[in-house]
Amino acid sequence: MLQRLPGAVMDRFLSLNLRTQMMIMILLMAIGSMGIILYSAQRQREADFREAAHLSLNLATLVHNDQKVLLSGAEQLLATLSYVEAVRLRDVPEVNRILAGLLKKSPQISNLLIIAPDGNVWASALPIHKPINAAERRFFQAALRSGRFSSGEYTIGKVLSKPTLSFGYPILDQQGKVQDVAVAAFTLTNYDTLLSSRNLPPNTSLLLLDHEGTILFGNKARELAGKKDRPDLFDSMKEGEQGTFIARNNSGIKKVTAYRKVYLKGESEPYMYVRTGIDEEWVVKKTSLPLMVNIAVMGAIVLLTALMALYISKRAILDKVRALREAAQKISAGDLTVRVNHCVAGGELGELGTAFDGMAQQLSVDIERRKRAEAEALAKGEELDRYFNNSLDLLCIADTRGRFRRLNPAWETVLGFPLDRLVGQNILDLIHPDDVSATADAVATLERRGDIQSFTNRFLHADGSYRSIEWHSVRPDGNIIYGTARDVTEKIKAEEEKLQLERQLLHAQKLESLGVLAGGIAHDFNNILMAIMGNAELALMRINKESPAVDNLQKIEQASTRAADLARQMLAYSGKGKFVVENIDLNRLLQEMLHMLEVSISKRALLKIDLHPSLPQMEADATQIRQVVMNLVINASEAIGDDNGFISIKTSSLKCDRSYLKKAWLEVDVPEGEYICLDVSDNGCGMDSATRNRIFDPFFTTKFTGRGLGMAAALGIVRGHRGAIIVDSEPRRGSSFRVLFPAADSTADIGEAVIRQESWKGSGTLLLVDDEDAVRGIASEMLQQLGFNLLTASDGMTAIELFAANPQVGIVLLDLTMPHMDGERCLVELQKIRPDVKVVMSSGYTEYEVTRKLSGKQLAGFIQKPYRLNALVEALRPIA
């Protein structure tokens, strides 16, 4: 900075004594430092405001995401509720009981209702003391109009008399018309817990508003609930999906404010606004205190520096400079005996004094020292040559054009070429073509920076293969490069194999979690299906064969059978079941599914199907293959979204070799041979590499309402059939999934199961044990239909008491999975009372799993849930 001053001012400054110059420099430094402190404080304050805005927006986003997850669960709950038979039959007591049970398991929901098309509430999780009509409510009208999950507005709930935000889900009859509207109501008070669990600035505020600006919830101003937001504040949230601004809130406190809009799928208007705020006063205080501390510290430093400058200028500089000046004059006169180290010691001036003292001595011994240095260099050169030739690492010297000038013998061992062929050759001539560009860039970096710490490329071996070489290189001067390298081919291969194994292990663990979930659902689902299938079968036996209801009952049986198949496949995921494998025609299966696929995809998507003629058959479970096709097609439809597009389904056969099968996801170990190809492709949004690497992870999804199970289940099914999946996708270029199934050897057709009616009758007393009321009810009717005298028990303890009190019991039909005392323990206790008791175990799991679990327990038989009357006959006839 001083060099830019006018010449006269600079001359005047340099003419001042050293102390004055030091004081002026200290003053200038203090002024500059003070400016930096003030500037930094201003920038810090701006950064604090940005941080507050970011923190506020993060909180709004957290609430936004939490609300999305909450609504996704509520929609799924209402959708599931719409399929409950009691709801469709309007069985009010049963539906009220179901709703009350669901409400206890969903603490975030304040009430569950079902409303008729005229607006009258006919079912509620909480008791209703007077008739309620919701015909004017926004959520009810929107659900009737749109036929989908819809949002409401702020209201005072007529059941709880609390501020409520409700959402409606239309329940459709078989003709697609709205039969009822299922409703989930929320009081939105759970966000107090969310705020208290996070480390937020004091007085952080959170407001939830409906689409009209009515305040639903406020953690700092609960009295505002139900009131309209200030118009200027509400208008500030109209632009964009999210944003930040600074304004005074409804209480007059200036806040750094952020907002997020919350939408329901299919609604163009947000049903909720999330607004958060952090006090501006908190942001200002963060900056003010450090500023005052910095100014005080700076003042103290300037004062201390000035005092030290006065002392140092004399003792450390002026006195030593005078002694050095006198010594320099003597040395210039030829007096090499002068010494100043005794009066000039310490610091840079002390080093200069030491240099003066050594100058004369250096002149007298210079020739001798030069000769000694040359001898040492020669000895070191011989040592380096021995090291160079005997090193197991690859050592080389090359020029900046990339030509080898010298190599050690290790190169011949690693690459198989003689050294005389390698010396003089350009490095790039030996590099793998894919690595030439990167190697050239590395050489350019070496020329620019002088060293490369680590770099790997592939070198040609004499046998035609390539070896991976890891480099460490330096360029000490302008034309020479020194390099050390090591053959890391085996190391890289081992690391790749380890990474592949870890990925497969991780995915296996994720699939295991999916299996546990599927097994639990299938077990409970089987009990429900038991009641449906049994009642339908008994009704068919008792009803007049000419009744028009016969066709409906048969359809119920067919649908229940299909549902039971699905439950068995879910057990297969959990490791508690197995596939029902048979020879199937993939073309025929796709033709049967065509209508279902067309109604399942977006109306904007065109479904194209291309079936290869004379397609070989495959050994597979038809239900599982249907699920794979459905998952892939729905996934393609969701990728197209609201845009126009197409979905292509194509079949073919292909002979696959090892190189082609390596393209499969996780490179599954499937044998070479003929495979049946199912190609499902779309022109949707596509996927980037990060998404492609996770699409088969359980619970991974890119959708707000998804469960993330479809693709993981599809992969599990395909791998269970000894097949593989190849994925090809790029962003904005669509996706293609190729599923490979091994072709079957035989050509058997899929046959229809024949249900055999039984006329066999049993006799004697039978004890039925099951914790599910529905299962006990239908099983009792079946057993009485077969002629048994019946005793029933709802748990293991009751069963033991009844068995001990009724010695005439000849057979026990025992459920495996019960609370308190399960079937295995109950079986042991029954055999203690009477060792020869005939026990038939019933379970949703397969006979293989149950008999393995109860090995050595002497079961008289087994029947798998859900079972029909003829299956019951087959299980009891041999022992009755």
PDB file of N, CA, C and O in Angstrom, residues 387-444:
ATOM      1  N   TYR A 387      19.733 -49.925  -4.969  1.00  0.00           N
ATOM      2  CA  TYR A 387      18.324 -49.886  -4.533  1.00  0.00           C
ATOM      3  C   TYR A 387      17.384 -49.956  -5.734  1.00  0.00           C
ATOM      4  O   TYR A 387      16.385 -50.686  -5.741  1.00  0.00           O
ATOM      5  N   PHE A 388      17.705 -49.195  -6.796  1.00  0.00           N
ATOM      6  CA  PHE A 388      16.868 -49.121  -7.994  1.00  0.00           C
ATOM      7  C   PHE A 388      16.707 -50.491  -8.640  1.00  0.00           C
ATOM      8  O   PHE A 388      15.611 -50.888  -9.047  1.00  0.00           O
ATOM      9  N   ASN A 389      17.775 -51.243  -8.738  1.00  0.00           N
ATOM     10  CA  ASN A 389      17.744 -52.530  -9.437  1.00  0.00           C
ATOM     11  C   ASN A 389      17.154 -53.655  -8.604  1.00  0.00           C
ATOM     12  O   ASN A 389      16.676 -54.641  -9.156  1.00  0.00           O
ATOM     13  N   ASN A 390      17.162 -53.536  -7.270  1.00  0.00           N
ATOM     14  CA  ASN A 390      16.709 -54.625  -6.404  1.00  0.00           C
ATOM     15  C   ASN A 390      15.316 -54.387  -5.822  1.00  0.00           C
ATOM     16  O   ASN A 390      14.789 -55.268  -5.142  1.00  0.00           O
ATOM     17  N   SER A 391      14.706 -53.236  -6.069  1.00  0.00           N
ATOM     18  CA  SER A 391      13.392 -52.939  -5.488  1.00  0.00           C
ATOM     19  C   SER A 391      12.315 -53.816  -6.120  1.00  0.00           C
ATOM     20  O   SER A 391      12.286 -54.031  -7.337  1.00  0.00           O
ATOM     21  N   LEU A 392      11.401 -54.326  -5.280  1.00  0.00           N
ATOM     22  CA  LEU A 392      10.253 -55.084  -5.773  1.00  0.00           C
ATOM     23  C   LEU A 392       9.182 -54.172  -6.342  1.00  0.00           C
ATOM     24  O   LEU A 392       8.341 -54.610  -7.138  1.00  0.00           O
ATOM     25  N   ASP A 393       9.176 -52.881  -5.934  1.00  0.00           N
ATOM     26  CA  ASP A 393       8.254 -51.904  -6.509  1.00  0.00           C
ATOM     27  C   ASP A 393       8.748 -51.514  -7.900  1.00  0.00           C
ATOM     28  O   ASP A 393       9.914 -51.693  -8.246  1.00  0.00           O
ATOM     29  N   LEU A 394       7.832 -50.963  -8.692  1.00  0.00           N
ATOM     30  CA  LEU A 394       8.154 -50.521 -10.044  1.00  0.00           C
ATOM     31  C   LEU A 394       8.729 -49.106  -9.975  1.00  0.00           C
ATOM     32  O   LEU A 394       8.064 -48.186  -9.513  1.00  0.00           O
ATOM     33  N   LEU A 395       9.984 -48.920 -10.417  1.00  0.00           N
ATOM     34  CA  LEU A 395      10.639 -47.614 -10.412  1.00  0.00           C
ATOM     35  C   LEU A 395      10.973 -47.232 -11.846  1.00  0.00           C
ATOM     36  O   LEU A 395      11.354 -48.075 -12.659  1.00  0.00           O
ATOM     37  N   CYS A 396      10.788 -45.939 -12.169  1.00  0.00           N
ATOM     38  CA  CYS A 396      11.081 -45.511 -13.526  1.00  0.00           C
ATOM     39  C   CYS A 396      11.485 -44.048 -13.555  1.00  0.00           C
ATOM     40  O   CYS A 396      11.184 -43.281 -12.636  1.00  0.00           O
ATOM     41  N   ILE A 397      12.202 -43.685 -14.639  1.00  0.00           N
ATOM     42  CA  ILE A 397      12.526 -42.300 -14.957  1.00  0.00           C
ATOM     43  C   ILE A 397      12.048 -42.070 -16.380  1.00  0.00           C
ATOM     44  O   ILE A 397      12.321 -42.865 -17.288  1.00  0.00           O
ATOM     45  N   ALA A 398      11.263 -40.989 -16.594  1.00  0.00           N
ATOM     46  CA  ALA A 398      10.708 -40.703 -17.916  1.00  0.00           C
ATOM     47  C   ALA A 398      10.818 -39.218 -18.199  1.00  0.00           C
ATOM     48  O   ALA A 398      11.015 -38.403 -17.294  1.00  0.00           O
ATOM     49  N   ASP A 399      10.695 -38.871 -19.481  1.00  0.00           N
ATOM     50  CA  ASP A 399      10.686 -37.448 -19.821  1.00  0.00           C
ATOM     51  C   ASP A 399       9.248 -36.946 -19.830  1.00  0.00           C
ATOM     52  O   ASP A 399       8.289 -37.712 -19.688  1.00  0.00           O
ATOM     53  N   THR A 400       9.087 -35.645 -20.010  1.00  0.00           N
ATOM     54  CA  THR A 400       7.749 -35.047 -19.931  1.00  0.00           C
ATOM     55  C   THR A 400       6.886 -35.384 -21.131  1.00  0.00           C
ATOM     56  O   THR A 400       5.689 -35.106 -21.120  1.00  0.00           O
ATOM     57  N   ARG A 401       7.460 -35.990 -22.167  1.00  0.00           N
ATOM     58  CA  ARG A 401       6.660 -36.472 -23.290  1.00  0.00           C
ATOM     59  C   ARG A 401       6.104 -37.870 -23.034  1.00  0.00           C
ATOM     60  O   ARG A 401       5.395 -38.421 -23.868  1.00  0.00           O
ATOM     61  N   GLY A 402       6.462 -38.477 -21.896  1.00  0.00           N
ATOM     62  CA  GLY A 402       5.927 -39.776 -21.533  1.00  0.00           C
ATOM     63  C   GLY A 402       6.765 -40.950 -21.988  1.00  0.00           C
ATOM     64  O   GLY A 402       6.303 -42.100 -21.933  1.00  0.00           O
ATOM     65  N   ARG A 403       8.020 -40.738 -22.381  1.00  0.00           N
ATOM     66  CA  ARG A 403       8.867 -41.848 -22.837  1.00  0.00           C
ATOM     67  C   ARG A 403       9.743 -42.340 -21.687  1.00  0.00           C
ATOM     68  O   ARG A 403      10.367 -41.552 -20.977  1.00  0.00           O
ATOM     69  N   PHE A 404       9.784 -43.690 -21.513  1.00  0.00           N
ATOM     70  CA  PHE A 404      10.629 -44.291 -20.483  1.00  0.00           C
ATOM     71  C   PHE A 404      12.118 -44.072 -20.824  1.00  0.00           C
ATOM     72  O   PHE A 404      12.567 -44.362 -21.934  1.00  0.00           O
ATOM     73  N   ARG A 405      12.864 -43.585 -19.821  1.00  0.00           N
ATOM     74  CA  ARG A 405      14.317 -43.449 -19.984  1.00  0.00           C
ATOM     75  C   ARG A 405      15.064 -44.524 -19.202  1.00  0.00           C
ATOM     76  O   ARG A 405      16.150 -44.971 -19.604  1.00  0.00           O
ATOM     77  N   ARG A 406      14.511 -44.935 -18.069  1.00  0.00           N
ATOM     78  CA  ARG A 406      15.161 -45.988 -17.290  1.00  0.00           C
ATOM     79  C   ARG A 406      14.090 -46.712 -16.476  1.00  0.00           C
ATOM     80  O   ARG A 406      13.184 -46.090 -15.914  1.00  0.00           O
ATOM     81  N   LEU A 407      14.213 -48.055 -16.391  1.00  0.00           N
ATOM     82  CA  LEU A 407      13.269 -48.889 -15.654  1.00  0.00           C
ATOM     83  C   LEU A 407      14.040 -49.905 -14.835  1.00  0.00           C
ATOM     84  O   LEU A 407      15.101 -50.361 -15.242  1.00  0.00           O
ATOM     85  N   ASN A 408      13.484 -50.273 -13.679  1.00  0.00           N
ATOM     86  CA  ASN A 408      14.120 -51.332 -12.896  1.00  0.00           C
ATOM     87  C   ASN A 408      13.570 -52.696 -13.336  1.00  0.00           C
ATOM     88  O   ASN A 408      12.519 -52.788 -13.985  1.00  0.00           O
ATOM     89  N   PRO A 409      14.258 -53.794 -13.005  1.00  0.00           N
ATOM     90  CA  PRO A 409      13.845 -55.133 -13.488  1.00  0.00           C
ATOM     91  C   PRO A 409      12.447 -55.548 -13.067  1.00  0.00           C
ATOM     92  O   PRO A 409      11.869 -56.470 -13.663  1.00  0.00           O
ATOM     93  N   ALA A 410      11.861 -54.912 -12.035  1.00  0.00           N
ATOM     94  CA  ALA A 410      10.517 -55.307 -11.595  1.00  0.00           C
ATOM     95  C   ALA A 410       9.487 -55.118 -12.703  1.00  0.00           C
ATOM     96  O   ALA A 410       8.465 -55.816 -12.749  1.00  0.00           O
ATOM     97  N   TRP A 411       9.732 -54.187 -13.639  1.00  0.00           N
ATOM     98  CA  TRP A 411       8.803 -53.977 -14.749  1.00  0.00           C
ATOM     99  C   TRP A 411       8.706 -55.218 -15.623  1.00  0.00           C
ATOM    100  O   TRP A 411       7.628 -55.579 -16.090  1.00  0.00           O
ATOM    101  N   GLU A 412       9.826 -55.868 -15.847  1.00  0.00           N
ATOM    102  CA  GLU A 412       9.822 -57.074 -16.674  1.00  0.00           C
ATOM    103  C   GLU A 412       9.022 -58.178 -15.997  1.00  0.00           C
ATOM    104  O   GLU A 412       8.306 -58.940 -16.653  1.00  0.00           O
ATOM    105  N   THR A 413       9.137 -58.261 -14.661  1.00  0.00           N
ATOM    106  CA  THR A 413       8.397 -59.286 -13.913  1.00  0.00           C
ATOM    107  C   THR A 413       6.892 -59.040 -13.981  1.00  0.00           C
ATOM    108  O   THR A 413       6.105 -59.983 -14.159  1.00  0.00           O
ATOM    109  N   VAL A 414       6.462 -57.786 -13.854  1.00  0.00           N
ATOM    110  CA  VAL A 414       5.035 -57.467 -13.787  1.00  0.00           C
ATOM    111  C   VAL A 414       4.383 -57.495 -15.159  1.00  0.00           C
ATOM    112  O   VAL A 414       3.289 -58.052 -15.337  1.00  0.00           O
ATOM    113  N   LEU A 415       5.022 -56.910 -16.199  1.00  0.00           N
ATOM    114  CA  LEU A 415       4.398 -56.783 -17.511  1.00  0.00           C
ATOM    115  C   LEU A 415       4.801 -57.883 -18.484  1.00  0.00           C
ATOM    116  O   LEU A 415       4.154 -58.056 -19.508  1.00  0.00           O
ATOM    117  N   GLY A 416       5.881 -58.614 -18.200  1.00  0.00           N
ATOM    118  CA  GLY A 416       6.293 -59.713 -19.085  1.00  0.00           C
ATOM    119  C   GLY A 416       7.090 -59.286 -20.305  1.00  0.00           C
ATOM    120  O   GLY A 416       7.528 -60.134 -21.087  1.00  0.00           O
ATOM    121  N   PHE A 417       7.284 -57.971 -20.517  1.00  0.00           N
ATOM    122  CA  PHE A 417       8.081 -57.487 -21.636  1.00  0.00           C
ATOM    123  C   PHE A 417       9.541 -57.329 -21.199  1.00  0.00           C
ATOM    124  O   PHE A 417       9.791 -56.924 -20.062  1.00  0.00           O
ATOM    125  N   PRO A 418      10.529 -57.603 -22.075  1.00  0.00           N
ATOM    126  CA  PRO A 418      11.930 -57.336 -21.723  1.00  0.00           C
ATOM    127  C   PRO A 418      12.153 -55.828 -21.592  1.00  0.00           C
ATOM    128  O   PRO A 418      11.510 -55.018 -22.262  1.00  0.00           O
ATOM    129  N   LEU A 419      13.114 -55.443 -20.721  1.00  0.00           N
ATOM    130  CA  LEU A 419      13.344 -54.029 -20.449  1.00  0.00           C
ATOM    131  C   LEU A 419      13.778 -53.273 -21.701  1.00  0.00           C
ATOM    132  O   LEU A 419      13.413 -52.097 -21.881  1.00  0.00           O
ATOM    133  N   ASP A 420      14.560 -53.914 -22.576  1.00  0.00           N
ATOM    134  CA  ASP A 420      15.044 -53.194 -23.760  1.00  0.00           C
ATOM    135  C   ASP A 420      13.903 -52.822 -24.704  1.00  0.00           C
ATOM    136  O   ASP A 420      14.009 -51.879 -25.491  1.00  0.00           O
ATOM    137  N   ARG A 421      12.772 -53.532 -24.624  1.00  0.00           N
ATOM    138  CA  ARG A 421      11.609 -53.165 -25.435  1.00  0.00           C
ATOM    139  C   ARG A 421      10.837 -52.016 -24.804  1.00  0.00           C
ATOM    140  O   ARG A 421      10.242 -51.195 -25.503  1.00  0.00           O
ATOM    141  N   LEU A 422      10.853 -51.949 -23.478  1.00  0.00           N
ATOM    142  CA  LEU A 422      10.090 -50.910 -22.786  1.00  0.00           C
ATOM    143  C   LEU A 422      10.806 -49.566 -22.792  1.00  0.00           C
ATOM    144  O   LEU A 422      10.173 -48.510 -22.909  1.00  0.00           O
ATOM    145  N   VAL A 423      12.127 -49.576 -22.634  1.00  0.00           N
ATOM    146  CA  VAL A 423      12.887 -48.335 -22.582  1.00  0.00           C
ATOM    147  C   VAL A 423      12.781 -47.626 -23.933  1.00  0.00           C
ATOM    148  O   VAL A 423      12.990 -48.223 -24.988  1.00  0.00           O
ATOM    149  N   GLY A 424      12.431 -46.360 -23.909  1.00  0.00           N
ATOM    150  CA  GLY A 424      12.268 -45.564 -25.115  1.00  0.00           C
ATOM    151  C   GLY A 424      10.848 -45.560 -25.640  1.00  0.00           C
ATOM    152  O   GLY A 424      10.526 -44.777 -26.541  1.00  0.00           O
ATOM    153  N   GLN A 425       9.973 -46.423 -25.095  1.00  0.00           N
ATOM    154  CA  GLN A 425       8.595 -46.479 -25.580  1.00  0.00           C
ATOM    155  C   GLN A 425       7.741 -45.467 -24.823  1.00  0.00           C
ATOM    156  O   GLN A 425       7.940 -45.210 -23.634  1.00  0.00           O
ATOM    157  N   ASN A 426       6.731 -44.921 -25.487  1.00  0.00           N
ATOM    158  CA  ASN A 426       5.832 -43.957 -24.862  1.00  0.00           C
ATOM    159  C   ASN A 426       4.854 -44.697 -23.952  1.00  0.00           C
ATOM    160  O   ASN A 426       4.305 -45.741 -24.313  1.00  0.00           O
ATOM    161  N   ILE A 427       4.642 -44.112 -22.784  1.00  0.00           N
ATOM    162  CA  ILE A 427       3.743 -44.741 -21.804  1.00  0.00           C
ATOM    163  C   ILE A 427       2.353 -44.949 -22.395  1.00  0.00           C
ATOM    164  O   ILE A 427       1.718 -45.984 -22.186  1.00  0.00           O
ATOM    165  N   LEU A 428       1.867 -43.952 -23.158  1.00  0.00           N
ATOM    166  CA  LEU A 428       0.496 -44.018 -23.664  1.00  0.00           C
ATOM    167  C   LEU A 428       0.293 -45.181 -24.621  1.00  0.00           C
ATOM    168  O   LEU A 428      -0.835 -45.629 -24.829  1.00  0.00           O
ATOM    169  N   ASP A 429       1.368 -45.708 -25.238  1.00  0.00           N
ATOM    170  CA  ASP A 429       1.244 -46.847 -26.142  1.00  0.00           C
ATOM    171  C   ASP A 429       0.942 -48.139 -25.395  1.00  0.00           C
ATOM    172  O   ASP A 429       0.498 -49.118 -26.003  1.00  0.00           O
ATOM    173  N   LEU A 430       1.207 -48.158 -24.087  1.00  0.00           N
ATOM    174  CA  LEU A 430       0.991 -49.368 -23.289  1.00  0.00           C
ATOM    175  C   LEU A 430      -0.261 -49.285 -22.427  1.00  0.00           C
ATOM    176  O   LEU A 430      -0.624 -50.250 -21.752  1.00  0.00           O
ATOM    177  N   ILE A 431      -0.928 -48.109 -22.449  1.00  0.00           N
ATOM    178  CA  ILE A 431      -2.068 -47.886 -21.566  1.00  0.00           C
ATOM    179  C   ILE A 431      -3.342 -48.409 -22.221  1.00  0.00           C
ATOM    180  O   ILE A 431      -3.517 -48.361 -23.433  1.00  0.00           O
ATOM    181  N   HIS A 432      -4.256 -48.896 -21.391  1.00  0.00           N
ATOM    182  CA  HIS A 432      -5.581 -49.301 -21.868  1.00  0.00           C
ATOM    183  C   HIS A 432      -6.249 -48.102 -22.548  1.00  0.00           C
ATOM    184  O   HIS A 432      -6.175 -46.979 -22.054  1.00  0.00           O
ATOM    185  N   PRO A 433      -6.926 -48.316 -23.708  1.00  0.00           N
ATOM    186  CA  PRO A 433      -7.529 -47.179 -24.432  1.00  0.00           C
ATOM    187  C   PRO A 433      -8.452 -46.322 -23.573  1.00  0.00           C
ATOM    188  O   PRO A 433      -8.506 -45.106 -23.741  1.00  0.00           O
ATOM    189  N   ASP A 434      -9.180 -46.936 -22.634  1.00  0.00           N
ATOM    190  CA  ASP A 434     -10.091 -46.159 -21.793  1.00  0.00           C
ATOM    191  C   ASP A 434      -9.356 -45.290 -20.791  1.00  0.00           C
ATOM    192  O   ASP A 434      -9.958 -44.380 -20.208  1.00  0.00           O
ATOM    193  N   ASP A 435      -8.059 -45.568 -20.541  1.00  0.00           N
ATOM    194  CA  ASP A 435      -7.295 -44.816 -19.540  1.00  0.00           C
ATOM    195  C   ASP A 435      -6.353 -43.792 -20.163  1.00  0.00           C
ATOM    196  O   ASP A 435      -5.665 -43.075 -19.444  1.00  0.00           O
ATOM    197  N   VAL A 436      -6.306 -43.716 -21.500  1.00  0.00           N
ATOM    198  CA  VAL A 436      -5.342 -42.818 -22.157  1.00  0.00           C
ATOM    199  C   VAL A 436      -5.632 -41.369 -21.820  1.00  0.00           C
ATOM    200  O   VAL A 436      -4.735 -40.593 -21.463  1.00  0.00           O
ATOM    201  N   SER A 437      -6.901 -40.966 -21.899  1.00  0.00           N
ATOM    202  CA  SER A 437      -7.249 -39.572 -21.630  1.00  0.00           C
ATOM    203  C   SER A 437      -6.913 -39.185 -20.195  1.00  0.00           C
ATOM    204  O   SER A 437      -6.324 -38.130 -19.939  1.00  0.00           O
ATOM    205  N   ALA A 438      -7.285 -40.044 -19.245  1.00  0.00           N
ATOM    206  CA  ALA A 438      -7.021 -39.737 -17.839  1.00  0.00           C
ATOM    207  C   ALA A 438      -5.513 -39.700 -17.560  1.00  0.00           C
ATOM    208  O   ALA A 438      -5.037 -38.874 -16.771  1.00  0.00           O
ATOM    209  N   THR A 439      -4.737 -40.588 -18.222  1.00  0.00           N
ATOM    210  CA  THR A 439      -3.285 -40.586 -18.026  1.00  0.00           C
ATOM    211  C   THR A 439      -2.660 -39.311 -18.580  1.00  0.00           C
ATOM    212  O   THR A 439      -1.767 -38.717 -17.968  1.00  0.00           O
ATOM    213  N   ALA A 440      -3.133 -38.876 -19.754  1.00  0.00           N
ATOM    214  CA  ALA A 440      -2.626 -37.622 -20.327  1.00  0.00           C
ATOM    215  C   ALA A 440      -2.937 -36.446 -19.405  1.00  0.00           C
ATOM    216  O   ALA A 440      -2.102 -35.551 -19.210  1.00  0.00           O
ATOM    217  N   ASP A 441      -4.130 -36.438 -18.818  1.00  0.00           N
ATOM    218  CA  ASP A 441      -4.481 -35.377 -17.872  1.00  0.00           C
ATOM    219  C   ASP A 441      -3.574 -35.425 -16.649  1.00  0.00           C
ATOM    220  O   ASP A 441      -3.181 -34.385 -16.104  1.00  0.00           O
ATOM    221  N   ALA A 442      -3.233 -36.641 -16.187  1.00  0.00           N
ATOM    222  CA  ALA A 442      -2.359 -36.771 -15.024  1.00  0.00           C
ATOM    223  C   ALA A 442      -0.960 -36.233 -15.321  1.00  0.00           C
ATOM    224  O   ALA A 442      -0.337 -35.579 -14.471  1.00  0.00           O
ATOM    225  N   VAL A 443      -0.458 -36.508 -16.530  1.00  0.00           N
ATOM    226  CA  VAL A 443       0.860 -35.974 -16.901  1.00  0.00           C
ATOM    227  C   VAL A 443       0.816 -34.456 -16.947  1.00  0.00           C
ATOM    228  O   VAL A 443       1.752 -33.771 -16.514  1.00  0.00           O
ATOM    229  N   ALA A 444      -0.285 -33.898 -17.477  1.00  0.00           N
ATOM    230  CA  ALA A 444      -0.424 -32.439 -17.506  1.00  0.00           C
ATOM    231  C   ALA A 444      -0.455 -31.870 -16.091  1.00  0.00           C
ATOM    232  O   ALA A 444       0.150 -30.824 -15.805  1.00  0.00           O
TER     233      ALA A 444
END
